[in-house]
Tab-separated table of C-alpha atoms and ligand atoms in Angstrom:
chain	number	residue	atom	x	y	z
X	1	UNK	CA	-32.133	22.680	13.641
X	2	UNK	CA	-32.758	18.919	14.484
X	3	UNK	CA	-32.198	18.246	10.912
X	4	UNK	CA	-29.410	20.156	10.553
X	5	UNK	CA	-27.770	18.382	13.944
X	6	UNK	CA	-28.247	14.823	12.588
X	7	UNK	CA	-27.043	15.103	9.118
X	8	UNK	CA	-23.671	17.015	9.690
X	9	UNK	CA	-20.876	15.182	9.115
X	10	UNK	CA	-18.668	16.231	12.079
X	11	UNK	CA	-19.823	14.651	15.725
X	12	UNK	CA	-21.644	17.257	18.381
X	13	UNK	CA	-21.798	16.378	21.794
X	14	UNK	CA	-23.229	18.804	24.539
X	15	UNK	CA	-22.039	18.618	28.077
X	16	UNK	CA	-24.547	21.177	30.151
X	17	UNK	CA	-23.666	22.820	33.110
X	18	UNK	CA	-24.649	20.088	35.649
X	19	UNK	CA	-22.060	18.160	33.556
X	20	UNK	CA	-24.619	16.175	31.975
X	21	UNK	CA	-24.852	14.908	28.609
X	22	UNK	CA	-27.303	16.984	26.748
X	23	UNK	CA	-26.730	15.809	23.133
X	24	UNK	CA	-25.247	13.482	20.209
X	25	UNK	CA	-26.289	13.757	16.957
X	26	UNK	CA	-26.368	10.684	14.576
X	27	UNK	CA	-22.497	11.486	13.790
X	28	UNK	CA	-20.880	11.364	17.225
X	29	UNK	CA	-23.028	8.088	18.042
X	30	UNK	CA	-21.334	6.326	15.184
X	31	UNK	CA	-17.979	7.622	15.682
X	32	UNK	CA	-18.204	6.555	19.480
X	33	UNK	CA	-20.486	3.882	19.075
X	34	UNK	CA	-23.016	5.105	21.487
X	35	UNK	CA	-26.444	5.290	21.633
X	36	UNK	CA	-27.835	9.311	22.006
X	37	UNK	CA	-31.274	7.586	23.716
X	38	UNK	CA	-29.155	5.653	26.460
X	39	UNK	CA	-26.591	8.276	27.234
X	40	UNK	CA	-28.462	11.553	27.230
X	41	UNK	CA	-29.384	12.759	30.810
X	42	UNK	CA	-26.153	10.699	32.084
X	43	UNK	CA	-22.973	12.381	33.428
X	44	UNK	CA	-20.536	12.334	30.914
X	45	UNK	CA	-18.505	9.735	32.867
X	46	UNK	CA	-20.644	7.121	30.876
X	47	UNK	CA	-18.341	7.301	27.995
X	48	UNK	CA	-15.545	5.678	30.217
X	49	UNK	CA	-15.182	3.345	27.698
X	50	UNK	CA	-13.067	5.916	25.636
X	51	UNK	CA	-10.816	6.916	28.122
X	52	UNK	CA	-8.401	9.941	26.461
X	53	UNK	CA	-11.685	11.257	25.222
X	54	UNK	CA	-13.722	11.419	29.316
X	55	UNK	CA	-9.790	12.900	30.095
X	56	UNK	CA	-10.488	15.567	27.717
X	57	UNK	CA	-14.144	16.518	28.615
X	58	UNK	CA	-13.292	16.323	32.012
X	59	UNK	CA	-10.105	19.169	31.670
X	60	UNK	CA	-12.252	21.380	29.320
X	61	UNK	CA	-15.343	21.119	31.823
X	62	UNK	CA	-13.177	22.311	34.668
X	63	UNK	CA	-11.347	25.055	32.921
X	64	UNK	CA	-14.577	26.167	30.768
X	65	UNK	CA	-12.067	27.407	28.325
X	66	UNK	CA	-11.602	26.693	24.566
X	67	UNK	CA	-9.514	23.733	23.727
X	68	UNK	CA	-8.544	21.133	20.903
X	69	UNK	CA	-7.414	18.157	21.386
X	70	UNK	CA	-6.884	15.121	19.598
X	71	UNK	CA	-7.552	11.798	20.935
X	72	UNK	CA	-7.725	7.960	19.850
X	73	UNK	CA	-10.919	6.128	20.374
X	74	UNK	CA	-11.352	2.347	19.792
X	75	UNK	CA	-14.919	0.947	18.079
X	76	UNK	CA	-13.749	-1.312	17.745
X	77	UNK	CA	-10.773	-0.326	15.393
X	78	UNK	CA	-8.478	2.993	16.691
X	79	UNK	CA	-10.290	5.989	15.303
X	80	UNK	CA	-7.882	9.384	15.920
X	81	UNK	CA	-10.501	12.388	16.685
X	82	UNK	CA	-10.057	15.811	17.110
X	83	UNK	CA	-11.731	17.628	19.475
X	84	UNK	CA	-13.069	21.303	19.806
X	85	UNK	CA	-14.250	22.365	22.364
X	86	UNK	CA	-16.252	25.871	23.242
X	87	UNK	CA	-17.888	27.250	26.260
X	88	UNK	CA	-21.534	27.682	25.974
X	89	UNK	CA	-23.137	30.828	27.375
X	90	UNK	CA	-26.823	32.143	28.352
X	91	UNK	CA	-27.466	35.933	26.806
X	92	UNK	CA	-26.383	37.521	30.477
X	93	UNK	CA	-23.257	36.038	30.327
X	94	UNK	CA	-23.476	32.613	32.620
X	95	UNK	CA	-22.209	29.249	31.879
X	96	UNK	CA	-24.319	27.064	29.876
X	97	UNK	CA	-21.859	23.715	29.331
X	98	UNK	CA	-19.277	22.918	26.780
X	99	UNK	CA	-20.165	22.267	23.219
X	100	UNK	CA	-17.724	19.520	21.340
X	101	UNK	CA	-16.956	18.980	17.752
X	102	UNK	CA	-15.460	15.566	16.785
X	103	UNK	CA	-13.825	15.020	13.509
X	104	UNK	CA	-12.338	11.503	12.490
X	105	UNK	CA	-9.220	12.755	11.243
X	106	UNK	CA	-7.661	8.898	11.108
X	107	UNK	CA	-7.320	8.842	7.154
X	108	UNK	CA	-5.687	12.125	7.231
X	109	UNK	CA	-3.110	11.481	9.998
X	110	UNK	CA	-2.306	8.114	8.167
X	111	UNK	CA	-1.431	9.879	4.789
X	112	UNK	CA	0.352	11.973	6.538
X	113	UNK	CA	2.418	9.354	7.880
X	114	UNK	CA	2.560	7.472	4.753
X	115	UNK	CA	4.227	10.430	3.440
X	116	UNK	CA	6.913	11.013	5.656
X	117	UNK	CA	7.211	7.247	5.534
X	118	UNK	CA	8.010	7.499	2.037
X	119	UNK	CA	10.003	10.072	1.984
X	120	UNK	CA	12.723	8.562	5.101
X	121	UNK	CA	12.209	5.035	2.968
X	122	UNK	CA	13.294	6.725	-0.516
X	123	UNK	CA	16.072	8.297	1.094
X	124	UNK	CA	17.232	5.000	2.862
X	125	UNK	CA	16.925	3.179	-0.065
X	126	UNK	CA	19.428	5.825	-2.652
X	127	UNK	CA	21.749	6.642	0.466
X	128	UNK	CA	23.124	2.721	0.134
X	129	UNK	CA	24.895	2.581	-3.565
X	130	UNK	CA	25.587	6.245	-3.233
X	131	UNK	CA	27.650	5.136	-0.626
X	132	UNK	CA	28.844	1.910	-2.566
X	133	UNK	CA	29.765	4.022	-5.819
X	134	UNK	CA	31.492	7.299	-3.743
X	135	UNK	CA	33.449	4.441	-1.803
X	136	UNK	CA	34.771	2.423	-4.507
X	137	UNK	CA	35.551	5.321	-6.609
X	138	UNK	CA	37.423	7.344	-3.629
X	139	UNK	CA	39.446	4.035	-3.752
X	140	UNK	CA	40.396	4.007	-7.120
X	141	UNK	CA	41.309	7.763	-7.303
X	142	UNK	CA	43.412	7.541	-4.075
X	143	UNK	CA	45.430	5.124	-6.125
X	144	UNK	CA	45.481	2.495	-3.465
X	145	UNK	CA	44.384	-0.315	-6.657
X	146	UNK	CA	47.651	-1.551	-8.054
X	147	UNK	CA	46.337	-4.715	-9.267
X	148	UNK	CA	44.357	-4.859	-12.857
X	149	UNK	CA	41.989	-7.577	-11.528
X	150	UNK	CA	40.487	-5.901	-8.385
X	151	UNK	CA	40.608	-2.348	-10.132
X	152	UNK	CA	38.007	-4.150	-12.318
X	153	UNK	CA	36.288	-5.570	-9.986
X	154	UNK	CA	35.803	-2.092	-8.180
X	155	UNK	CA	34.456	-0.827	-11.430
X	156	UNK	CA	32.346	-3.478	-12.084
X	157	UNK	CA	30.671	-2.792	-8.338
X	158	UNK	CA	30.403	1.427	-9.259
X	159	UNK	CA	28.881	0.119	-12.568
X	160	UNK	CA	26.022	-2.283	-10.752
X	161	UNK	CA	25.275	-0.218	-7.980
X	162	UNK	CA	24.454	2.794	-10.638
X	163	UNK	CA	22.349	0.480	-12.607
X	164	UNK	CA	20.630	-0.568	-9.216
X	165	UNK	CA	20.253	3.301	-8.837
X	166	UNK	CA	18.838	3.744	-12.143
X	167	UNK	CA	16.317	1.115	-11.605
X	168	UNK	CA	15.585	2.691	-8.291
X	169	UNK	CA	14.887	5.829	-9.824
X	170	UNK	CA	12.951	4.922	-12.543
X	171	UNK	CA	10.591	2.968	-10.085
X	172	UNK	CA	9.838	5.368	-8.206
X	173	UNK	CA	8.635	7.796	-10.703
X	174	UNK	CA	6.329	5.485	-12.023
X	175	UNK	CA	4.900	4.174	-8.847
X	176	UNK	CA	4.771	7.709	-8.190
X	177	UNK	CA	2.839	8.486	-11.882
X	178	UNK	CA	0.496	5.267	-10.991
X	179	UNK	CA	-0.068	6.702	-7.796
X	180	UNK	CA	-0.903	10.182	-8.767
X	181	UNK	CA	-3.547	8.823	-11.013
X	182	UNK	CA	-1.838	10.367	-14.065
X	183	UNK	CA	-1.205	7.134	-16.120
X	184	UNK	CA	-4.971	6.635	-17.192
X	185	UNK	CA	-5.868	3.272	-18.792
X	186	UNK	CA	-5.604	3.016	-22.205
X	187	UNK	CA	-7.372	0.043	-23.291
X	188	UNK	CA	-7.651	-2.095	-26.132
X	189	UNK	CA	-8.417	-5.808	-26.792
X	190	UNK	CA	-5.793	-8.432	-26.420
X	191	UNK	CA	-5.250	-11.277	-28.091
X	192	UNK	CA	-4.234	-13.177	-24.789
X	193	UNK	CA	-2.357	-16.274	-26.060
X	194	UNK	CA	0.124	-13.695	-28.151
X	195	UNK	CA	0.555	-11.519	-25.629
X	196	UNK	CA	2.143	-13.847	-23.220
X	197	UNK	CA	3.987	-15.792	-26.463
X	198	UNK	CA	5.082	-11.963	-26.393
X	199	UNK	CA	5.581	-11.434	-22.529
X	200	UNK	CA	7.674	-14.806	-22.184
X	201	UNK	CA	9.588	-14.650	-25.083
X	202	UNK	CA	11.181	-11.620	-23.525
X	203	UNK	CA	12.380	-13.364	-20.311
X	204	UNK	CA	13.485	-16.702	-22.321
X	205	UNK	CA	16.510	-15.449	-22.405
X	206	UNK	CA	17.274	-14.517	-18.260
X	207	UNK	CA	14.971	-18.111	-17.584
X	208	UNK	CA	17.914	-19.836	-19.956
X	209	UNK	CA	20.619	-18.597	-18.107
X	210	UNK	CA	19.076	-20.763	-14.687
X	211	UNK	CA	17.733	-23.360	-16.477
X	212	UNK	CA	14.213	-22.778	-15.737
X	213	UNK	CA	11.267	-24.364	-17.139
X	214	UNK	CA	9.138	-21.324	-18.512
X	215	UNK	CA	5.487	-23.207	-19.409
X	216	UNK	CA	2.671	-21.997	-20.406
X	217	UNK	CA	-1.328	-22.685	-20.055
X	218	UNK	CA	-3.625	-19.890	-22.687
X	219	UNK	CA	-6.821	-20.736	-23.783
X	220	UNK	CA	-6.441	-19.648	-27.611
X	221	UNK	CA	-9.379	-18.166	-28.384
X	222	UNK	CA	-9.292	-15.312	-25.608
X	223	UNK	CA	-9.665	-11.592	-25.578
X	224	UNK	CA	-9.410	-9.145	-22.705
X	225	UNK	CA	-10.060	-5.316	-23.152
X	226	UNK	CA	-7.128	-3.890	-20.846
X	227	UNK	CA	-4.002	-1.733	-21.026
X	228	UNK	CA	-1.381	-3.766	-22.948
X	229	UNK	CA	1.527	-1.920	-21.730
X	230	UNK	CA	0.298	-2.025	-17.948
X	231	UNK	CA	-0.675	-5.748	-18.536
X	232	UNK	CA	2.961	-6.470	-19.994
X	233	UNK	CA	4.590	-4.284	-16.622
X	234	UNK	CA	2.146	-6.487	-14.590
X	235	UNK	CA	3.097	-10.008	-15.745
X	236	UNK	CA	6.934	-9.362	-16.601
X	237	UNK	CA	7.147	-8.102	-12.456
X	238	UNK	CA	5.441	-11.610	-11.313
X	239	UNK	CA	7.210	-13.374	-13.813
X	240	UNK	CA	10.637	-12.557	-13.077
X	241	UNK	CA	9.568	-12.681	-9.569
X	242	UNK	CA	9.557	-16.224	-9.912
X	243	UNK	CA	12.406	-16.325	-11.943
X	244	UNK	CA	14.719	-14.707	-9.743
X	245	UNK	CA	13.339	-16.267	-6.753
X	246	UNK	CA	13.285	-19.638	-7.777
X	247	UNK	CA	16.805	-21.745	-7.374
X	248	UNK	CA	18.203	-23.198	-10.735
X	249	UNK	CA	16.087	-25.944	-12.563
X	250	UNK	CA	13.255	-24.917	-11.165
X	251	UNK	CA	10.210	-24.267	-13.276
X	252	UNK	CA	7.780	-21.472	-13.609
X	253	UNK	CA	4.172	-21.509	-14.809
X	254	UNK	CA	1.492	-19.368	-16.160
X	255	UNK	CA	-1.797	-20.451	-16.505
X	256	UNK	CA	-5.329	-18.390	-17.388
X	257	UNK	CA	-8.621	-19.730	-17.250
X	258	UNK	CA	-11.643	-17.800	-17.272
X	259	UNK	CA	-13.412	-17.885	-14.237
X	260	UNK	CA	-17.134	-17.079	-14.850
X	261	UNK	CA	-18.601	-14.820	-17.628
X	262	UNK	CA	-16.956	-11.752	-16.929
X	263	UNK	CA	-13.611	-12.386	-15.425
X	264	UNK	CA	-10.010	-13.943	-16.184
X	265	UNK	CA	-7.636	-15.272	-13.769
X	266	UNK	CA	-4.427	-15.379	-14.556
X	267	UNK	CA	-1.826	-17.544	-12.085
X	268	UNK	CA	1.743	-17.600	-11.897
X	269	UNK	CA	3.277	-20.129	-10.056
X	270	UNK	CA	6.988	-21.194	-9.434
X	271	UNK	CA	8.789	-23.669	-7.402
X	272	UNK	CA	11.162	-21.775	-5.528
X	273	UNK	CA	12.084	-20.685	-2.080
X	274	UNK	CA	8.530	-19.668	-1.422
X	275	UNK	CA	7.696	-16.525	1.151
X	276	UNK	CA	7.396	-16.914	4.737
X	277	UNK	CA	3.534	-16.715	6.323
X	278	UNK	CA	4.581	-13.456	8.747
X	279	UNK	CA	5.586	-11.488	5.371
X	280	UNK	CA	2.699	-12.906	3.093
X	281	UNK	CA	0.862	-9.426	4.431
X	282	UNK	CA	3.461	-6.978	3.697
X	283	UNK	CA	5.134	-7.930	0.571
X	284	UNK	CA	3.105	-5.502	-1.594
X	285	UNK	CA	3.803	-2.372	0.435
X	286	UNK	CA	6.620	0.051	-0.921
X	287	UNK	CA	10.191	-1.324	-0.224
X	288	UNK	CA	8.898	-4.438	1.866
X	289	UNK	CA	11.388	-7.208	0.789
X	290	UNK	CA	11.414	-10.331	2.254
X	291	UNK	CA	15.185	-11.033	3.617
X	292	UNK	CA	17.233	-8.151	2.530
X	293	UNK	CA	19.970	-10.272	1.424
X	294	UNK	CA	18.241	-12.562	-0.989
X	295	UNK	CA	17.147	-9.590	-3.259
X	296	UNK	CA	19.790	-7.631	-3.053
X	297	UNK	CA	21.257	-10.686	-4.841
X	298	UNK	CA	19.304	-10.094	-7.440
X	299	UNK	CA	19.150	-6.154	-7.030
X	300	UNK	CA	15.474	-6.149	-6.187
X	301	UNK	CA	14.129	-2.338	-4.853
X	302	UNK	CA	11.184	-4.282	-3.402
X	303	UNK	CA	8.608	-1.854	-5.541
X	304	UNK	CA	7.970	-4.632	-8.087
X	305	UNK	CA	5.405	-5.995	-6.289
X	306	UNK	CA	3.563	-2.187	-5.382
X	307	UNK	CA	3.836	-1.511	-8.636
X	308	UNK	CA	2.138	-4.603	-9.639
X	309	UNK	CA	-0.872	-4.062	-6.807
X	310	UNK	CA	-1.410	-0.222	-8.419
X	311	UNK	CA	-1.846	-1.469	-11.972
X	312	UNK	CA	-3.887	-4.698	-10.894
X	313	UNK	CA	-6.413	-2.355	-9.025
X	314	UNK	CA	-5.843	0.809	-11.786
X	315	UNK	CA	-7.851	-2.212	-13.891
X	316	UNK	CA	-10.157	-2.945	-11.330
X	317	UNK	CA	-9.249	-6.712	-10.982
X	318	UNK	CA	-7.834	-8.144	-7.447
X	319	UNK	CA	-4.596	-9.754	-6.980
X	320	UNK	CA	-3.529	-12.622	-4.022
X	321	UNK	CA	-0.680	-14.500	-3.268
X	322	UNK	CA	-0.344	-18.214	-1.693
X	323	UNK	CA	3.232	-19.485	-0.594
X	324	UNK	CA	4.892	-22.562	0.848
X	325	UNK	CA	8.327	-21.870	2.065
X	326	UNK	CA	10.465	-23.955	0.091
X	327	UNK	CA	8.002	-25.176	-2.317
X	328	UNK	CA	7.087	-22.194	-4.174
X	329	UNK	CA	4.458	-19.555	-4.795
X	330	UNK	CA	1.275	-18.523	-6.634
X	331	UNK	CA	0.194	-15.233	-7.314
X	332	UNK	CA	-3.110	-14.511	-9.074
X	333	UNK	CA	-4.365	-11.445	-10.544
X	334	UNK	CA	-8.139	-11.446	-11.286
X	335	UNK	CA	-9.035	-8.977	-14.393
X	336	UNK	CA	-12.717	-8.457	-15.393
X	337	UNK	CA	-13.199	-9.211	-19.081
X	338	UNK	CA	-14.547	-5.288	-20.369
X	339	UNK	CA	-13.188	-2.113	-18.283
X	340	UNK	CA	-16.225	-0.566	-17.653
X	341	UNK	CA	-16.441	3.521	-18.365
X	342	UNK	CA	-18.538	3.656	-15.403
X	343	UNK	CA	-16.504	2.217	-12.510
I	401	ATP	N1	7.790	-15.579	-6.539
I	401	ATP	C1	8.383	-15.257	-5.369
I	401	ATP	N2	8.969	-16.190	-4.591
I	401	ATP	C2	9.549	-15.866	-3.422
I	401	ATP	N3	9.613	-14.620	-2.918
I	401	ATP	C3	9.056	-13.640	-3.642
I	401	ATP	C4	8.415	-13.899	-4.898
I	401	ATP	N4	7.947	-12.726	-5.384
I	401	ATP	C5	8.285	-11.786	-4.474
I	401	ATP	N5	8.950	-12.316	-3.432
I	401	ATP	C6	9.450	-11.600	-2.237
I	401	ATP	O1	8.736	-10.380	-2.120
I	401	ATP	C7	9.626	-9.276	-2.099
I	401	ATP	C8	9.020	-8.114	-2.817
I	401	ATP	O2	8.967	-8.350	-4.213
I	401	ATP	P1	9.092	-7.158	-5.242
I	401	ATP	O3	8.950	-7.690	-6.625
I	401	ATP	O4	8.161	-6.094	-4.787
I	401	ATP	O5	10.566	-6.613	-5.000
I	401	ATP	P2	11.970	-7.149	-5.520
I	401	ATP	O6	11.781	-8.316	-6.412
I	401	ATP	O7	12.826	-7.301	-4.330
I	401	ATP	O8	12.481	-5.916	-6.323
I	401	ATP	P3	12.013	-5.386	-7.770
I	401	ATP	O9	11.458	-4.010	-7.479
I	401	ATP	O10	13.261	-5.320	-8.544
I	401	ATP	O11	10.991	-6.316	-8.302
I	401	ATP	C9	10.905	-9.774	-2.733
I	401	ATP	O12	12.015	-9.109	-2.207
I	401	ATP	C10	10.923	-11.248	-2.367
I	401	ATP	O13	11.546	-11.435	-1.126
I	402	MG	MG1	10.462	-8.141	-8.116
């Protein structure tokens, strides 16, 4: 039974009848951060320290009822437990205490959240050129455009904002496939140096158009076992990143080097407007976009960067980001050399 106590992986505690600690096991120590040797034989009162969770045991105590609860504890990050309680009873009936189950329940509240989050973001996000298109177009029908010039111009917003739709879309279901897990790697070796010859050859043309700089730094002779599509989704994000966020005649760089003997780093720089430090955090969650306005310049859906993160970590490497506002920004992306079967 002792056995059985320690090495379950929900959290007992055992209030007797003289309202008395009675047990912990090994689990409920480490989600409370108590010790079972310093508390047992105490009134329960010694767990002040988690307040909601003495409020609880002090309600259920008095009402010797069933009950669940859930409450937030802090040790020393905010934990979110759930509590059942039952009375305990001798064979003739008569009170014994209350026995308590704790379950950390924290990473399933937070999906849960995440969820919802996602779902009130994605709906934010289309509701905008829905409205934009149904607008315009009303406009046009009503016959209210008697001028050639802004009837184009109407169409030319109903065209852009359906583009920006079909971006948005598309986006989504593939953060959505990353996510899922159902876009396995599919790995092969790459001849580095032609891949990005590759990679920047296709945004030559968009660079052009703002007179940027696109340079390059590849070691030659270099190899990496990795998804070539994923790799290309990766490096065309932070590269027109720094395109479209860097002001006209500006310059943006790539530059690989290998790091030790089993990983390549691979840095793209640009000397643009930079990111401020309060968004550094946030800017590879879903949506997060820096100043609304400057993307939407540029039609960003702020899921570049997510997508990037997914397909960075899908390969097991790391990926980090260094700004100066108004002086531009770095991000690196750290892939090992061989994708191990095993990890
Ligand atoms: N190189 C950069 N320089 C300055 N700001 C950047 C840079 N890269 C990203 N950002 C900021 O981070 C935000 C998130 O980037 P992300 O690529 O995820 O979205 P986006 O570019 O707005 O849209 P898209 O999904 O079309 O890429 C951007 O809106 C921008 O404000
Ligand atoms: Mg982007």
């Amino acid at each position: 039974l002792q056995s059985v106590l320690a090495n379950m992986t929900g959290g007992i505690v055992m209030i007797d009848a003289g309202q008395s600690i009675a047990l912990v096991n090994r689990e409920a120590e480490r989600m409370l951060g108590i010790q079972a040797g310093k508390v047992t034989g105490k009134p329960y009162t010694e767990l002040k320290r988690h307040y909601e969770l003495t409020r609880t045991i002090e309600e259920s105590v008095a009402l010797k009822e069933r009950m669940h609860e859930e409450v937030s504890v802090f040790n020393p990050e905010e934990k979110l437990i759930r509590i059942d309680g039952v009375p305990m009873s001798e064979d003739d009936g008569g009170y014994r205490g209350m026995l308590f189950l704790l379950q950390d329940v924290t990473a399933i509240r937070r999906l849960e959240s995440m969820r919802s989050e996602f779902v009130a973001n994605v709906s934010h996000e289309l509701k905008t050129p829905v409205a934009a298109v149904k607008g315009f177009a009303e406009t046009l029908l009503s016959g209210g455009v008697q001028d050639k010039e802004t009837e184009r111009s109407f169409l030319k917003i109903i065209y852009d904002e359906g583009d920006r739709l079909n971006r948005l879309i598309g986006d989504i279901l593939e953060l959505s496939k990353i996510e899922s897990k159902r876009a396995p790697l599919q790995c092969s070796p790459v001849h580095v140096h032609s891949f990005f010859e590759m990679v920047l050859g296709t945004l030559s043309k968009v660079a052009e158009k703002k007179q940027i700089r696109l340079e390059m730094h590849v070691p030659e002779e270099l190899y990496i076992e990795a998804d070539e599509d994923k790799m290309k989704q990766i490096f065309i994000n932070l590269l027109s990143n720094g395109i479209n966020y860097t002001p006209d005649g500006g310059r943006v760089k790539l530059q690989v080097t290998m790091d030790n003997d089993d990983e390549v780093v691979f840095a793209v720089s640009d000397t643009g407007i930079g990111i401020p430090k309060k968004d550094l955090p946030r800017i590879f969650e879903r949506f997060y976009r820096v100043d609304k306005g400057r993307s939407r310049n540029s039609g960003g859906t702020g899921l570049g960067l997510s997508i990037v993160k997914h397909l960075v970590e899908l390969h097991h490497g790391k990926l980090s980001v260094e700004s100066e506002l108004g002086m531009g920004t770095t991000f690196r992306v750290i892939l090992p050399f061989i994708q191990d079967e095993e990890m």
